[in-house]
Amino acid sequence: MASEYKCDICGASATVHITKIIGGKKFKVHLCEACAQKASSESLNLPEDFSSNLKKLEAKFIERISKIGDGKTCKMCGADLEKIQKGGRFCCPDCYASMGDDRLFDIFSQIHGASRHNGKYPKHHICVEIPQISDADIPEELKEQLKEVVKDMPVLEQLAEAHIKIKSGKVVEKNTKAFAKSSEKSSPITEPEEESRESLMRKLNLAVAEERYEDAARFRDLLKSISPSSQK
Amino acid sequence: MDKNTQNAKTLGAGIAISSRIRLARNVAGEKFVNSADKGSLSRVFEICAGALSKTRKLKNGKLYKIADLPQNERLILLETRRISSDLLDTAVTERGLFLALDGSCGAMINEEDHLRIFGISKGLNFSSLWKSINALDDNIEEHIEYAFSNKYGYLTACPTNVGTGMRASLMMHLPALVFSDEMEKVIRGINQLGMTFRGAYGEGSESNGAIFQLSNQQTLGMQEEEIIKKISKFGKKIREFELDAREKLCQEDAPFLADKFLRAQKILECCRMIDTEEAMTHLSALRLAADMGRIAREDAVEFIDALILAVQPAHLTKIFSIEDDADKRDIVRANYLRKAMQNLPAPIVSDLIDE
């Protein structure tokens, strides 16, 4: 919980902390505000329909994940979910996920007449949840596209990377209120960047995501040499 | 806040007593208070206290560990609405309050949620209050990862708080509506429109001192700005109802009103023993007179507000260092009020009665 982290890209004081949960394992990325903004505005230069396929995939997995578990007890703390549904209190943050979207919809519609958050987001800690996926879960057409984009990178990491870019762009949008409100749109507005900088940023983010920190440091130094104003 | 001072001479400015916003937050990865063990609660306490002490607004504030406070000090915090009665439940020992020096904002630790961040402001003043609390929330979040879901917002122990975690409330003084028996109707109407409206002291429309609390019900699916817009709109509407009721009483029931004012003045001038409930009833009548411009003292409403607080049991016990004895308190309260009445001019009622 300390605030003394350094940005993984440029080394400045980090104020944005992204937690990636990939297949149940946690990864943390720390960024300064400037690099977080830039990371969100960089795209992977993916094929046009990649985003929509990815979203379908995401929806499918979230649906699957919400059904995982016996539905009777919380996956983390073991709380009795039926008791909670009948008007009790939740016992831990994971009770919500264990309860599942259908039951939460029933509970929230009754209490609030609404079922989705429409208010502010945390500014400094961003959580991107990527459910566990196996090769068998990926549609064929997506596999082909992925093969084209990154030849030897593990599928999971690639999807995670793309997901983070889209998701954290969306979250940063909301927090800075600089963009029009749209709960489902995932394409951040960007300003044109020089090709070489863009490419370097992409490689840097990929290296960070894969925890190849020496490579990340190398890309960071190259970026600095191109544009000293990238430092906070 | 400046607007409120400049409106001090406006009749009815005292109807909206104070605005309060609270945000419910929990630490990620930790069980909620109702199911956490002592170790977890201790850990959460340290995390929260640490984070709060680093914020701009609270770094010069004070941390109170409730279990270490004498009972009367806890009750003082309750009477000034800095803590809720839930926080007093000593079954959970790792409970605290972090309060700014001027008492205008702070956070309860390990009440129903790990953090209940709050801000209080005089009058109807939600916009600037929200700006201030929002900034405090962001400042705290630099040091704590909150339990948050992109889909459902801030995750809370009770689903009635999920989403924004925001409860905005407005304390209102509505004596004319109570006198004209209109309050039941107003309460029913407001509660049907998705807000919660009830007596702040006591049940239903019989709230002691005619003080009522308006708050939002919905916390999920709305933006924070929408919530405060809604409560401001409702607050202004209720204020209009109260002003209309006052006008009507003057026109149609003037002797009744005069009687209330004069009885209140005389009883407080003469009493030798008086309990909290009766004291608040009479102070409420005088507050109405003051807010209608019928007491020739510029800060009459503020003066009476200070009396209302001072006559509460824990405050009285502290001010006069008396033991916890109800009868002794009733005598001390009466003495205190008799003295205070020497500084309050009599309410003007000549236009209300035929003499």
Coordinates of C-alpha atoms in Angstrom, one line a residue:
Chain A
M1 CA 0.0 0.0 0.0
A2 CA 3.0 2.4 0.0
S3 CA 3.1 5.3 -2.4
E4 CA 6.8 5.0 -3.1
Y5 CA 6.7 3.0 -6.3
K6 CA 8.7 4.1 -9.4
C7 CA 7.2 4.1 -12.9
D8 CA 8.1 0.8 -14.7
I9 CA 8.6 2.8 -17.9
C10 CA 10.4 6.0 -17.1
G11 CA 11.3 5.7 -13.4
A12 CA 9.3 8.7 -12.2
S13 CA 7.1 8.5 -9.2
A14 CA 4.3 6.1 -9.9
T15 CA 0.7 7.1 -9.2
V16 CA -1.2 4.6 -11.2
H17 CA -1.0 1.0 -10.2
I18 CA -2.5 -1.7 -12.5
T19 CA -3.2 -5.1 -11.1
K20 CA -3.6 -7.8 -13.8
I21 CA -5.1 -11.0 -12.7
I22 CA -4.4 -13.6 -15.4
G23 CA -5.7 -17.0 -14.8
G24 CA -5.9 -16.4 -11.1
K25 CA -2.3 -15.1 -10.8
K26 CA -1.6 -11.4 -9.9
F27 CA 0.8 -9.1 -11.8
K28 CA 1.4 -5.6 -10.8
V29 CA 2.4 -2.7 -13.1
H30 CA 3.3 0.7 -11.7
L31 CA 3.1 3.8 -14.0
C32 CA 3.4 7.5 -13.6
E33 CA 0.4 9.5 -14.9
A34 CA 2.1 10.5 -18.2
C35 CA 3.1 6.9 -19.1
A36 CA -0.3 5.6 -18.1
Q37 CA -2.0 8.0 -20.5
K38 CA 0.5 7.1 -23.2
A39 CA 0.1 3.4 -22.6
S40 CA -3.7 3.7 -23.0
S41 CA -3.4 5.6 -26.2
E42 CA -1.1 3.2 -27.8
S43 CA -2.7 0.5 -29.9
L44 CA -1.2 -2.8 -30.8
N45 CA -2.1 -2.1 -34.4
L46 CA -4.3 -5.1 -34.4
P47 CA -6.6 -6.2 -37.2
E48 CA -9.9 -4.3 -37.4
D49 CA -12.2 -6.9 -36.1
F50 CA -9.8 -8.1 -33.4
S51 CA -11.3 -5.8 -30.8
S52 CA -14.8 -7.0 -31.4
N53 CA -13.7 -10.7 -31.3
L54 CA -11.8 -10.0 -28.2
K55 CA -14.9 -8.5 -26.6
K56 CA -17.0 -11.5 -27.5
L57 CA -14.3 -13.7 -26.0
E58 CA -14.3 -11.5 -22.9
A59 CA -18.0 -11.7 -22.5
K60 CA -18.0 -15.5 -22.9
F61 CA -15.3 -15.9 -20.3
I62 CA -16.9 -13.6 -17.8
E63 CA -20.1 -15.6 -18.2
R64 CA -18.2 -18.8 -17.6
I65 CA -16.4 -17.4 -14.7
S66 CA -19.6 -16.2 -13.1
K67 CA -20.8 -19.8 -13.2
I68 CA -17.7 -21.3 -11.6
G69 CA -18.1 -22.4 -8.1
D70 CA -21.0 -24.3 -6.4
G71 CA -23.1 -21.1 -6.2
K72 CA -23.7 -21.9 -2.6
T73 CA -20.6 -20.5 -0.9
C74 CA -18.1 -17.8 -1.6
K75 CA -15.0 -19.1 -3.4
M76 CA -12.7 -17.1 -1.1
C77 CA -14.3 -16.9 2.4
G78 CA -16.9 -19.7 2.3
A79 CA -19.8 -17.4 3.2
D80 CA -23.3 -18.8 2.7
L81 CA -24.5 -17.0 -0.5
E82 CA -28.1 -18.0 -0.1
K83 CA -28.1 -16.2 3.3
I84 CA -26.6 -13.1 1.7
Q85 CA -29.2 -13.2 -1.1
K86 CA -32.0 -13.3 1.5
G87 CA -30.9 -10.0 2.9
G88 CA -27.7 -10.6 4.7
R89 CA -24.4 -8.8 4.4
F90 CA -21.6 -9.7 2.0
C91 CA -18.5 -11.1 3.9
C92 CA -15.7 -10.2 1.5
P93 CA -15.2 -8.5 -1.9
D94 CA -15.2 -11.9 -3.6
C95 CA -18.7 -12.8 -2.4
Y96 CA -19.9 -10.5 -5.2
A97 CA -18.1 -12.5 -7.9
S98 CA -19.2 -15.8 -6.3
M99 CA -22.8 -14.7 -6.2
G100 CA -22.8 -14.3 -10.0
D101 CA -24.3 -11.7 -12.3
D102 CA -27.8 -13.2 -12.4
R103 CA -28.4 -13.2 -8.6
L104 CA -26.7 -9.8 -8.2
F105 CA -29.0 -8.4 -10.9
D106 CA -32.0 -9.6 -8.8
I107 CA -30.6 -8.1 -5.6
F108 CA -29.6 -4.8 -7.0
S109 CA -32.7 -4.3 -9.2
Q110 CA -34.8 -4.6 -6.0
I111 CA -32.7 -2.3 -3.9
H112 CA -31.5 0.3 -6.5
G113 CA -33.6 -0.2 -9.5
A114 CA -30.3 -0.5 -11.4
S115 CA -27.6 -3.1 -11.8
R116 CA -24.5 -1.4 -13.0
H117 CA -22.0 1.1 -11.6
N118 CA -22.2 4.5 -13.3
G119 CA -20.2 6.6 -10.9
K120 CA -16.5 7.4 -10.3
Y121 CA -13.6 5.0 -10.6
P122 CA -10.5 4.8 -8.4
K123 CA -7.8 7.0 -9.9
H124 CA -4.7 5.3 -8.8
H125 CA -5.4 1.5 -8.7
I126 CA -6.8 -0.1 -11.8
C127 CA -7.9 -3.7 -11.8
V128 CA -8.1 -5.6 -15.0
E129 CA -9.5 -9.1 -14.6
I130 CA -8.7 -11.7 -17.2
P131 CA -10.3 -15.0 -16.7
Q132 CA -8.4 -18.2 -17.1
I133 CA -8.5 -19.4 -20.7
S134 CA -7.2 -22.3 -22.6
D135 CA -6.4 -22.8 -26.2
A136 CA -9.6 -24.7 -26.7
D137 CA -11.6 -21.7 -25.7
I138 CA -10.2 -19.4 -28.4
P139 CA -12.3 -19.2 -31.6
E140 CA -10.4 -20.4 -34.7
E141 CA -10.6 -17.1 -36.6
L142 CA -9.0 -15.4 -33.6
K143 CA -6.2 -17.9 -33.4
E144 CA -5.4 -17.2 -37.0
Q145 CA -5.3 -13.5 -36.4
L146 CA -3.1 -13.9 -33.4
K147 CA -0.7 -16.0 -35.3
E148 CA -0.3 -13.2 -37.8
V149 CA 0.2 -10.5 -35.2
V150 CA 2.7 -12.2 -32.8
K151 CA 4.2 -15.3 -34.1
D152 CA 5.8 -16.9 -31.0
M153 CA 4.2 -15.1 -28.1
P154 CA 2.0 -17.1 -25.8
V155 CA -1.6 -16.5 -26.7
L156 CA -2.6 -15.7 -23.1
E157 CA -0.1 -13.0 -22.7
Q158 CA -1.0 -11.4 -26.0
L159 CA -4.7 -11.4 -25.1
A160 CA -3.9 -10.0 -21.7
E161 CA -1.8 -7.2 -23.3
A162 CA -4.5 -6.3 -25.8
H163 CA -7.1 -6.4 -23.1
I164 CA -5.1 -4.1 -20.8
K165 CA -4.7 -1.6 -23.5
I166 CA -8.3 -1.5 -24.3
K167 CA -9.5 -1.7 -20.6
S168 CA -7.1 0.8 -19.1
G169 CA -7.8 3.2 -21.9
K170 CA -11.4 3.0 -20.9
V171 CA -10.7 3.5 -17.3
V172 CA -8.3 6.4 -17.8
E173 CA -11.0 7.9 -20.1
K174 CA -13.5 7.8 -17.3
N175 CA -11.2 9.1 -14.6
T176 CA -9.9 12.1 -16.6
K177 CA -13.4 12.9 -17.9
A178 CA -11.7 14.1 -21.0
F179 CA -13.7 11.8 -23.2
A180 CA -17.4 11.3 -23.9
K181 CA -19.0 8.8 -21.6
S182 CA -19.5 5.4 -23.1
S183 CA -19.7 2.3 -21.0
E184 CA -18.9 -0.1 -23.7
K185 CA -16.7 1.7 -26.1
S186 CA -13.2 0.6 -25.9
S187 CA -11.2 2.6 -28.4
P188 CA -9.4 5.5 -26.7
I189 CA -9.0 8.8 -28.6
T190 CA -5.4 9.2 -29.5
E191 CA -3.1 11.8 -30.9
P192 CA -0.9 10.7 -33.7
E193 CA 2.6 9.6 -32.6
E194 CA 5.7 9.1 -34.5
E195 CA 6.0 5.6 -35.8
S196 CA 9.2 4.8 -34.1
R197 CA 8.0 6.0 -30.7
E198 CA 4.8 4.1 -31.1
S199 CA 6.7 1.0 -31.9
L200 CA 9.0 1.4 -29.0
M201 CA 6.1 2.0 -26.6
R202 CA 4.5 -1.1 -27.8
K203 CA 7.6 -3.2 -27.2
L204 CA 8.1 -1.6 -23.9
N205 CA 4.6 -2.4 -22.7
L206 CA 4.9 -5.9 -23.9
A207 CA 8.2 -6.3 -22.1
V208 CA 6.7 -5.0 -18.9
A209 CA 3.7 -7.3 -19.2
E210 CA 6.0 -10.3 -19.6
E211 CA 8.2 -9.1 -16.8
R212 CA 11.3 -8.8 -19.0
Y213 CA 12.5 -5.8 -17.1
E214 CA 15.9 -5.6 -18.7
D215 CA 14.3 -5.3 -22.1
A216 CA 11.9 -2.8 -20.7
A217 CA 14.7 -0.7 -19.4
R218 CA 16.4 -0.8 -22.8
F219 CA 13.2 0.4 -24.6
R220 CA 12.7 3.0 -21.9
D221 CA 16.2 4.5 -22.5
L222 CA 15.6 4.5 -26.2
L223 CA 12.3 6.4 -25.7
K224 CA 14.0 8.9 -23.5
S225 CA 16.6 9.6 -26.1
I226 CA 13.9 10.3 -28.6
S227 CA 11.8 12.6 -26.4
P228 CA 13.1 13.9 -23.1
S229 CA 9.6 15.3 -22.4
S230 CA 8.3 11.8 -21.8
Q231 CA 9.7 12.1 -18.3
K232 CA 7.3 13.3 -15.6
Chain B
M1 CA -20.2 28.1 2.3
D2 CA -19.9 31.9 1.8
K3 CA -23.3 31.9 0.2
N4 CA -24.8 30.6 3.4
T5 CA -23.3 33.4 5.4
Q6 CA -24.6 36.0 3.1
N7 CA -28.1 34.5 3.3
A8 CA -28.0 34.6 7.1
K9 CA -30.4 37.5 7.1
T10 CA -32.8 35.7 4.6
L11 CA -35.8 34.3 6.3
G12 CA -35.9 30.5 6.3
A13 CA -32.1 30.3 5.9
G14 CA -32.0 28.1 9.0
I15 CA -34.3 25.4 7.5
A16 CA -31.4 23.5 6.0
I17 CA -29.3 22.9 9.1
S18 CA -26.4 20.9 7.6
S19 CA -25.3 18.8 4.6
R20 CA -23.3 15.6 5.0
I21 CA -21.8 13.3 2.4
R22 CA -20.3 9.9 3.3
L23 CA -18.5 7.4 1.1
A24 CA -18.3 3.7 2.0
R25 CA -15.0 2.0 1.0
N26 CA -13.3 -1.3 1.7
V27 CA -9.7 -2.5 1.4
A28 CA -9.1 -4.9 -1.5
G29 CA -8.4 -8.5 -0.5
E30 CA -9.6 -8.2 3.1
K31 CA -12.8 -9.6 4.6
F32 CA -15.5 -7.1 5.5
V33 CA -15.9 -6.1 9.1
N34 CA -18.8 -8.4 9.9
S35 CA -16.8 -11.5 9.2
A36 CA -13.2 -10.5 9.8
D37 CA -11.1 -11.8 12.7
K38 CA -9.2 -9.6 15.0
G39 CA -6.0 -10.0 13.1
S40 CA -7.6 -8.8 9.8
L41 CA -9.3 -5.9 11.6
S42 CA -6.0 -4.9 13.1
R43 CA -4.3 -5.0 9.8
V44 CA -7.1 -3.0 8.1
F45 CA -7.0 -0.5 11.0
E46 CA -3.2 0.1 10.5
I47 CA -3.6 0.4 6.7
C48 CA -6.5 2.9 6.9
A49 CA -5.0 5.0 9.7
G50 CA -1.7 5.1 7.9
A51 CA -3.3 6.2 4.6
L52 CA -5.5 8.8 6.3
S53 CA -2.6 10.3 8.1
K54 CA -0.9 10.9 4.8
T55 CA -3.7 12.9 3.2
R56 CA -3.6 16.7 2.9
K57 CA -6.9 17.2 4.7
L58 CA -6.2 14.9 7.6
K59 CA -2.5 14.9 8.2
N60 CA -3.0 17.5 11.0
G61 CA -6.1 15.7 12.2
K62 CA -6.6 13.4 15.2
L63 CA -7.0 9.6 15.4
Y64 CA -9.3 8.3 18.0
K65 CA -9.3 4.6 18.9
I66 CA -12.8 4.1 20.1
A67 CA -12.0 1.3 22.6
D68 CA -9.5 3.6 24.3
L69 CA -11.9 6.6 24.7
P70 CA -13.9 7.2 27.9
Q71 CA -17.6 6.5 27.4
N72 CA -18.6 10.2 27.6
E73 CA -16.1 11.2 24.9
R74 CA -17.6 8.6 22.6
L75 CA -21.1 10.0 23.3
I76 CA -19.8 13.5 22.5
L77 CA -18.7 12.3 19.1
L78 CA -22.1 10.7 18.6
E79 CA -24.0 13.8 19.6
T80 CA -21.9 15.9 17.2
R81 CA -22.6 13.3 14.5
R82 CA -19.0 12.6 13.9
I83 CA -19.6 8.9 14.5
S84 CA -22.6 6.6 14.2
S85 CA -24.0 4.5 17.0
D86 CA -22.7 1.4 15.1
L87 CA -19.2 2.5 15.8
L88 CA -19.8 2.3 19.5
D89 CA -20.5 -1.4 19.5
T90 CA -17.5 -2.6 21.4
A91 CA -17.7 -6.2 20.1
V92 CA -15.3 -4.9 17.5
T93 CA -12.3 -3.4 19.3
E94 CA -10.4 -2.2 16.2
R95 CA -12.6 0.8 15.5
G96 CA -11.5 4.3 15.1
L97 CA -12.3 7.8 13.9
F98 CA -9.8 10.1 12.1
L99 CA -11.1 13.6 12.4
A100 CA -9.8 16.8 10.8
L101 CA -8.9 19.6 13.3
D102 CA -11.9 21.6 12.5
G103 CA -14.2 18.6 12.5
S104 CA -15.4 19.2 9.0
C105 CA -14.3 15.9 7.6
G106 CA -12.8 12.6 8.5
A107 CA -13.3 8.9 8.3
M108 CA -14.6 6.1 10.5
I109 CA -12.5 3.0 10.5
N110 CA -14.1 -0.5 10.7
E111 CA -17.7 0.6 11.2
E112 CA -19.9 -1.4 8.8
D113 CA -17.2 -1.0 6.1
H114 CA -13.5 -0.6 6.5
L115 CA -13.7 3.1 5.8
R116 CA -16.6 5.6 6.0
I117 CA -15.2 8.8 4.7
F118 CA -17.4 11.8 5.5
G119 CA -17.7 15.6 5.2
I120 CA -20.1 18.0 6.9
S121 CA -21.0 21.5 6.0
K122 CA -23.5 24.1 7.2
G123 CA -26.7 24.7 5.3
L124 CA -27.6 23.1 1.9
N125 CA -24.2 23.0 0.3
F126 CA -23.6 19.7 -1.5
S127 CA -21.6 20.9 -4.5
S128 CA -18.6 22.2 -2.8
L129 CA -18.8 19.5 -0.1
W130 CA -18.7 16.8 -2.8
K131 CA -15.7 18.5 -4.4
S132 CA -13.9 18.4 -1.1
I133 CA -14.8 14.8 -0.2
N134 CA -14.1 13.6 -3.7
A135 CA -10.6 15.0 -3.4
L136 CA -10.1 13.4 0.0
D137 CA -11.3 10.0 -1.4
D138 CA -8.7 10.3 -4.3
N139 CA -6.0 11.3 -1.8
I140 CA -6.7 8.3 0.4
E141 CA -6.8 6.0 -2.6
E142 CA -3.2 6.9 -3.5
H143 CA -2.3 4.8 -0.5
I144 CA -5.0 2.1 -0.4
E145 CA -6.3 -0.2 -3.0
Y146 CA -10.0 -0.2 -2.7
A147 CA -12.3 -3.3 -3.2
F148 CA -13.8 -2.2 -6.5
S149 CA -15.5 -3.9 -9.4
N150 CA -15.7 -2.3 -12.8
K151 CA -19.2 -3.6 -13.1
Y152 CA -20.6 -2.9 -9.6
G153 CA -18.4 -0.1 -8.3
Y154 CA -17.1 0.2 -4.8
L155 CA -17.9 -3.1 -3.0
T156 CA -19.5 -2.8 0.4
A157 CA -20.7 -5.1 3.2
C158 CA -24.3 -4.1 2.7
P159 CA -25.6 -4.2 -0.9
T160 CA -27.6 -1.0 -0.1
N161 CA -24.3 0.9 -0.3
V162 CA -22.7 -0.7 -3.4
G163 CA -21.7 1.3 -6.4
T164 CA -20.9 4.9 -5.5
G165 CA -21.0 4.0 -1.8
M166 CA -22.4 7.5 -1.3
R167 CA -25.0 8.6 1.2
A168 CA -25.8 12.3 1.0
S169 CA -28.0 13.6 3.8
L170 CA -29.5 16.9 4.7
M171 CA -30.6 17.8 8.2
M172 CA -33.7 20.1 8.2
H173 CA -35.6 22.0 10.8
L174 CA -39.3 21.8 9.9
P175 CA -41.4 22.9 12.9
A176 CA -44.2 24.6 10.9
L177 CA -44.9 21.4 9.0
V178 CA -45.0 19.5 12.3
F179 CA -47.3 22.1 13.8
S180 CA -49.7 22.0 10.9
D181 CA -49.8 18.2 10.9
E182 CA -48.5 18.2 7.3
M183 CA -45.4 16.1 8.1
E184 CA -46.9 12.7 7.7
K185 CA -48.0 13.6 4.1
V186 CA -44.6 15.0 3.2
I187 CA -42.7 12.0 4.7
R188 CA -44.9 9.5 2.7
G189 CA -44.6 11.5 -0.5
I190 CA -40.8 11.9 -0.3
N191 CA -40.2 8.2 0.6
Q192 CA -42.2 7.2 -2.5
L193 CA -40.0 9.2 -4.7
G194 CA -36.9 7.2 -4.0
M195 CA -35.5 9.3 -1.1
T196 CA -35.4 8.5 2.6
F197 CA -37.0 11.1 4.8
R198 CA -37.4 10.6 8.5
G199 CA -37.1 12.1 11.9
A200 CA -33.5 12.6 13.0
Y201 CA -34.4 12.2 16.7
G202 CA -37.2 9.7 17.1
E203 CA -39.6 7.8 14.9
G204 CA -41.8 9.0 12.1
S205 CA -43.2 12.5 12.2
E206 CA -42.8 12.9 16.0
S207 CA -39.1 13.8 15.7
N208 CA -37.9 15.7 18.7
G209 CA -37.0 19.3 18.0
A210 CA -38.7 19.0 14.6
I211 CA -35.4 17.9 13.0
F212 CA -35.6 15.6 10.1
Q213 CA -33.1 13.9 7.8
L214 CA -33.4 13.6 4.0
S215 CA -31.0 11.2 2.3
N216 CA -30.6 9.3 -1.0
Q217 CA -31.7 5.7 -1.2
Q218 CA -30.0 4.7 -4.5
T219 CA -26.3 4.3 -4.6
L220 CA -25.9 2.1 -7.7
G221 CA -26.5 3.2 -11.2
M222 CA -26.3 6.9 -10.6
Q223 CA -23.4 9.3 -10.8
E224 CA -22.3 11.0 -7.7
E225 CA -23.2 14.4 -9.2
E226 CA -26.7 13.1 -10.0
I227 CA -27.2 12.0 -6.4
I228 CA -26.3 15.5 -5.0
K229 CA -28.4 17.2 -7.7
K230 CA -31.4 15.1 -6.6
I231 CA -31.0 15.7 -2.9
S232 CA -30.4 19.4 -3.4
K233 CA -33.6 19.6 -5.5
F234 CA -35.7 17.7 -2.9
G235 CA -34.2 19.8 -0.1
K236 CA -35.2 23.0 -1.8
K237 CA -38.7 21.6 -2.4
I238 CA -39.1 20.7 1.3
R239 CA -37.8 24.1 2.3
E240 CA -40.6 25.6 0.1
F241 CA -43.2 23.5 1.9
E242 CA -41.9 24.6 5.3
L243 CA -42.0 28.3 4.2
D244 CA -45.5 27.9 2.9
A245 CA -46.6 26.2 6.2
R246 CA -45.1 29.1 8.2
E247 CA -47.0 31.6 6.1
K248 CA -50.2 29.7 6.5
L249 CA -49.7 29.5 10.3
C250 CA -49.3 33.2 10.5
Q251 CA -52.4 33.8 8.4
E252 CA -54.7 31.2 9.9
D253 CA -53.3 30.2 13.2
A254 CA -51.5 33.2 14.5
P255 CA -52.5 32.8 18.2
F256 CA -51.3 29.2 18.2
L257 CA -47.9 30.3 16.9
A258 CA -47.6 33.1 19.4
D259 CA -48.5 30.7 22.2
K260 CA -45.7 28.3 21.2
F261 CA -43.1 31.0 21.1
L262 CA -44.1 32.6 24.4
R263 CA -44.5 29.3 26.3
A264 CA -41.1 28.3 25.1
Q265 CA -39.5 31.5 26.2
K266 CA -41.1 31.6 29.6
I267 CA -40.6 27.9 30.4
L268 CA -36.9 28.2 29.6
E269 CA -36.6 31.4 31.7
C270 CA -38.2 29.7 34.7
C271 CA -37.6 26.0 34.7
R272 CA -35.6 24.4 37.5
M273 CA -35.5 20.9 36.0
I274 CA -35.8 20.0 32.3
D275 CA -35.0 16.9 30.3
T276 CA -33.4 16.9 26.9
E277 CA -36.6 16.2 25.1
E278 CA -38.5 19.1 26.5
A279 CA -35.6 21.4 26.2
M280 CA -35.3 20.6 22.5
T281 CA -39.1 21.1 22.0
H282 CA -38.9 24.7 23.3
L283 CA -35.6 25.5 21.7
S284 CA -37.1 24.3 18.4
A285 CA -40.0 26.8 18.8
L286 CA -37.5 29.6 19.5
R287 CA -35.4 28.6 16.6
L288 CA -38.5 28.9 14.4
A289 CA -39.1 32.4 15.8
A290 CA -35.5 33.3 15.1
D291 CA -35.6 31.9 11.6
M292 CA -38.8 34.0 10.9
G293 CA -36.9 37.1 12.0
R294 CA -38.9 37.4 15.2
I295 CA -35.9 37.6 17.6
A296 CA -33.9 40.8 17.6
R297 CA -30.5 39.2 17.6
E298 CA -28.5 38.8 14.4
D299 CA -27.1 35.4 15.2
A300 CA -30.1 34.1 17.0
V301 CA -30.3 30.9 15.0
E302 CA -26.6 30.1 15.5
F303 CA -27.0 30.9 19.2
I304 CA -29.9 28.5 19.6
D305 CA -28.1 25.8 17.6
A306 CA -25.2 26.1 20.1
L307 CA -27.7 25.7 23.0
I308 CA -29.3 22.6 21.3
L309 CA -25.9 21.0 21.2
A310 CA -24.9 22.1 24.7
V311 CA -28.0 20.6 26.4
Q312 CA -27.4 17.1 25.0
P313 CA -26.5 14.7 27.8
A314 CA -22.8 14.0 27.0
H315 CA -22.1 17.7 26.2
L316 CA -23.7 18.8 29.5
T317 CA -21.8 16.2 31.5
K318 CA -18.5 17.4 30.0
I319 CA -19.2 21.2 30.2
F320 CA -20.2 21.1 33.8
S321 CA -18.1 18.1 34.9
I322 CA -21.1 16.4 36.4
E323 CA -21.5 12.7 37.1
D324 CA -23.6 10.6 34.9
D325 CA -26.9 11.2 36.8
A326 CA -30.1 12.1 34.8
D327 CA -31.7 14.1 37.6
K328 CA -28.6 16.1 38.3
R329 CA -28.3 16.7 34.6
D330 CA -31.9 18.0 34.4
I331 CA -31.1 20.6 37.1
V332 CA -27.9 21.7 35.5
R333 CA -29.6 21.9 32.1
A334 CA -32.3 24.1 33.5
N335 CA -29.7 26.4 35.2
Y336 CA -27.8 26.7 32.0
L337 CA -30.8 27.5 29.9
R338 CA -32.1 30.1 32.3
K339 CA -28.8 31.9 32.1
A340 CA -28.7 31.6 28.3
M341 CA -32.2 33.1 28.0
Q342 CA -30.9 36.3 29.5
N343 CA -29.0 36.8 26.2
L344 CA -31.9 36.1 24.0
P345 CA -34.5 38.8 23.4
A346 CA -38.2 37.8 23.6
P347 CA -39.8 36.7 20.4
I348 CA -41.9 39.4 18.6
V349 CA -45.5 38.3 18.6
S350 CA -47.4 41.6 18.7
D351 CA -48.7 41.0 15.1
L352 CA -49.9 37.5 15.9
I353 CA -52.1 38.3 18.9
D354 CA -54.8 40.9 19.8
E355 CA -53.7 42.8 22.8

